Amino acid sequence: MLALVAAHLLVAALLPAVAARSHRAAFVAGAALPGAALLWGLAQAPAALRGGVVQTVAWAPDLDLALTFRLDALSLAMLVLVSGIGALALIYSAWYFEPGSAAATRSSALLLAFAGAMLGLVLADDLLTLYIWWELTSIASFLLVGQSGERRDERRAAVQALLVTVFGGLAMLLGFVLLGEAAGTYRISELLADPPRGPMVGVALVCVLAGAFTKSAQLPFHPWLPAAMVAPTPISAYLHAAAMVKAGVYLVARLSPAFADLALWWVPVVVAGLATMLLGGWRALQETDLKRLLAFGTVSQLGLLMVLFGSGSRTAALAGMAMLLAHGLFKAPLFLAVGIIDHQAGSRDLRELSGVGRAQPWLAATSALAAASMAGLPPLLGFVGKEATFEAFVAQGRWLVALGLLAGTVLTVAYSARFLWGAFASKPDRPRTWTTPAQPGLSVPTALPALAGLALGLAYPLVDSLAQRYASGYPGKDYHLALWHGPGLPLTFSATALLLGLAMHWARDPVSALHRRLRTGLDAQRGYEWVVAGVERFAVVVTGRLQAGSLPGYLGIILATLVLVPGTAVVLGAPMPDDQPLYQHPMQLPLGLVVLVAALTLIRARRRFTAVLLVGLVGYGIGGLFVVHGAPDLALALFLVETLSLIVFVLVLRRLPARFTRFDSARPLQARKALVAVAGGALVAFSAVVFSGARTAAPAASEELLRRAPGQASTTNVVNAILVDFRALDTIGEISVLLIAAAGVASLTLATRFDRRQREHVESGAGAPEHEKEVLG
Amino acid sequence: MSAKSPEARQQRDEPREPWWFTGDRPDPAERMLLLEITTRIVFPTVLVFSVYLLLTGHYRPGGGFSGGLVAGLAFVLHYISGGQRTVGAIARVRPPVLVALGLSVAVLTALAPLLAGAPVLSSTALAADLPVLGHVKVVTSLFLDLGVYLLIVGVVLDLLRTLGAGIERDARAAGERS
């Protein structure tokens, strides 16, 4: 399974090269991989339904990290959507994108990479593995929505999608860690077999739900999904209808067998899901952009799926599986059909389109089939799911939920009718929209999932066997998915929803008027903007306070913290050693005197050059002390560094005034600075004495290093052995810091140069070609 | 630099470069004869010493960091006596490239043991009998030190380029005496 996922990502990396020659070849070659994944999944279906196919690849065994994959009934259902719709979306893209456009090159690679990440997500059997794929899909979505980033709405939508889903993702990671630590395992299958309980688990579940809700666009996080509709249509169809937005639902479905009995789990899921279903359906009724209409429909349906998977009964789980498949199979073709209309007619506004159905009867028929499944008409898969949905809550007597779902279904029927009417009907007061028939490359991928919805509706025992396997993890009475259960409340509900929905569509003008009247100030999109702006303002305020630009201020804060926090501990906790010799070596006296005199003179220095020389003198004096103490390596390095920094100081001093600016600052301020400085110095001196007294025996680490150096590192210089062998990773980290520092110095000094001098050519130094040339050398 | 025409065959003992630094000091009064000649004589010796420090670091005080700093200081001496152009004439490689090369050498040394199936950053001693040098023993961590050496030299050269020549040019542009 890892090989399959990795193949997606590897081929995705190669696709831009193929797309440079022929973008169509790139998309079709890309479609081969999800196609192969689908075939593999179907071939493994019997084994997956028996007990699950498991693969574990050690990743970092020392950290107990492994990439674990598992194919079971739920994963199989998701795999059908992810890989099946993925392959169709890629083929559709081959004919959708402009030949040779940058969007085609970018999208081919990103769509395939997304398919790989999504496949990894649905197959992952480890919470941390799942999290990695989860975030990868968020990033793929960001890049696919943002496209070239040239248009403002693309950028805004992409950033909103990323911020919202990654916020949830990070909360989810926190939840995963809490959950994994509480259970003692990160394996999902082991977690489900023996679910942990306790207050920590409650916190974890709330965090996990935050991830699921943001990803699946549940109230109040939903606005990112309609906003993401600026992406090209195949991307919307695949990511934002069939695959990625189902990830949150998938996560709830995955964990529900273990946690659905906890009110902390099912109450938020059912409440948010119902509210989302109603709000999404209601908003869909007023959209005029067909894609946004479908997007709100998706939001609504995701709410329904949340309710089904979160409520924790066996029948609801069966209904959830049916609806999961049905939704992917009807929503993707509807999006793709909108893409065809947009592509052929140049508009997807239902106020402008008229008579498209007469011009494109096949497309209209396909869409009608898909919309009928969405509205829950027999004999389609959507109907099978709806029947089970009503049965689940009616039989349990959860009337409030059942009536909520009925209202949601009424809205679903109404916006399905509105979609068909808006896209295909001939409107008497509009001129006929001129369209040409779509190429087979566009229309076949559109028709296939809609037909699959019909086929699976007729072949409902197939779906039933898959769903039964998943639902066996839930308590509840036996129920089987079927087209005909005989007359009863569920059928009445379905018929009522159909009639009321059609009536609502028929009375669409009064409904729109009501819509306008009910509009309140409460808008989730405005809430999102308010939160983002608030965070930015807060950051500005905090930065303004902390980064005041005063060096004495920074130094003062650092020293004061040092004196207060570790200083207090040292003064209170450590015993003062009683036998302190005045010196260990006679040379310490003159050297110490030099350092002291240099430091004291430094305070009185008026010229910068004098000050730099005195700082150097302090350094050399300390280097001399190192020599006396028998640390030649340290002394050598210190002497060299002191010399170099002295020279660098002098180089910089050329551009600074010769004398320090004389501040006639107030005496209290000077006194305060002196106090902080003296306290800091005194603390360091005092701790040096205390720490030297704390060592009672030769340190074990040093002994060990000395013992090992000749044998393990083949060296007699233990300092060097530490630097390049025992602690070589530290050395690499330190030289990386040096590299960054050198790059920073180059950018800063050379940037200011161009800022100042070449204003007539360049507005800002940092982006200028001359500057770039200089920084690179 | 003396311009060589293809016809004028270079004599064996003819110096390839003039003894004088033809640096970019605009004002002859700023040139320091004694410093220039001293630099000329001392520079190669200091560089050799820096390589010695690099190699000997395994057994005596020294190592890549000290060696790199010594080599860097040799270039600093060159800069002080002759200006940026003479430094550029000796060190043809661009400083950022040298810095990146140093880090690459260090990281590749760290990863190389993986090829032999050993953990990252492990080291081993390689010994061989070479024709002239006799028995030579090299510990692989020397390459890590070599990376540090190159990187430090690069950082010092970069500082000369930015804080040295960059500031000098700024000062001249602003009409100040550098």
Short mmCIF file of C-alpha atoms in Angstrom, two decimals, chain B residues 1-5 8 10 14-20 22 89 92:
data_model
loop_
_atom_site.label_atom_id
_atom_site.label_comp_id
_atom_site.label_asym_id
_atom_site.label_seq_id
_atom_site.Cartn_x
_atom_site.Cartn_y
_atom_site.Cartn_z
CA MET B 1 47.18 41.71 -13.38
CA SER B 2 49.65 41.72 -16.23
CA ALA B 3 48.00 41.23 -19.58
CA LYS B 4 49.53 38.30 -21.37
CA SER B 5 49.37 38.20 -25.12
CA ALA B 8 54.67 36.66 -25.35
CA GLN B 10 55.90 33.34 -20.24
CA GLU B 14 58.80 35.69 -14.77
CA PRO B 15 56.28 36.57 -12.05
CA ARG B 16 52.74 35.88 -13.05
CA GLU B 17 51.45 38.85 -11.16
CA PRO B 18 53.09 42.16 -10.39
CA TRP B 19 54.65 42.43 -7.00
CA TRP B 20 52.57 45.43 -6.25
CA THR B 22 47.04 46.86 -8.02
CA ALA B 89 41.76 38.03 -7.49
CA ARG B 92 38.03 33.39 -7.36
#
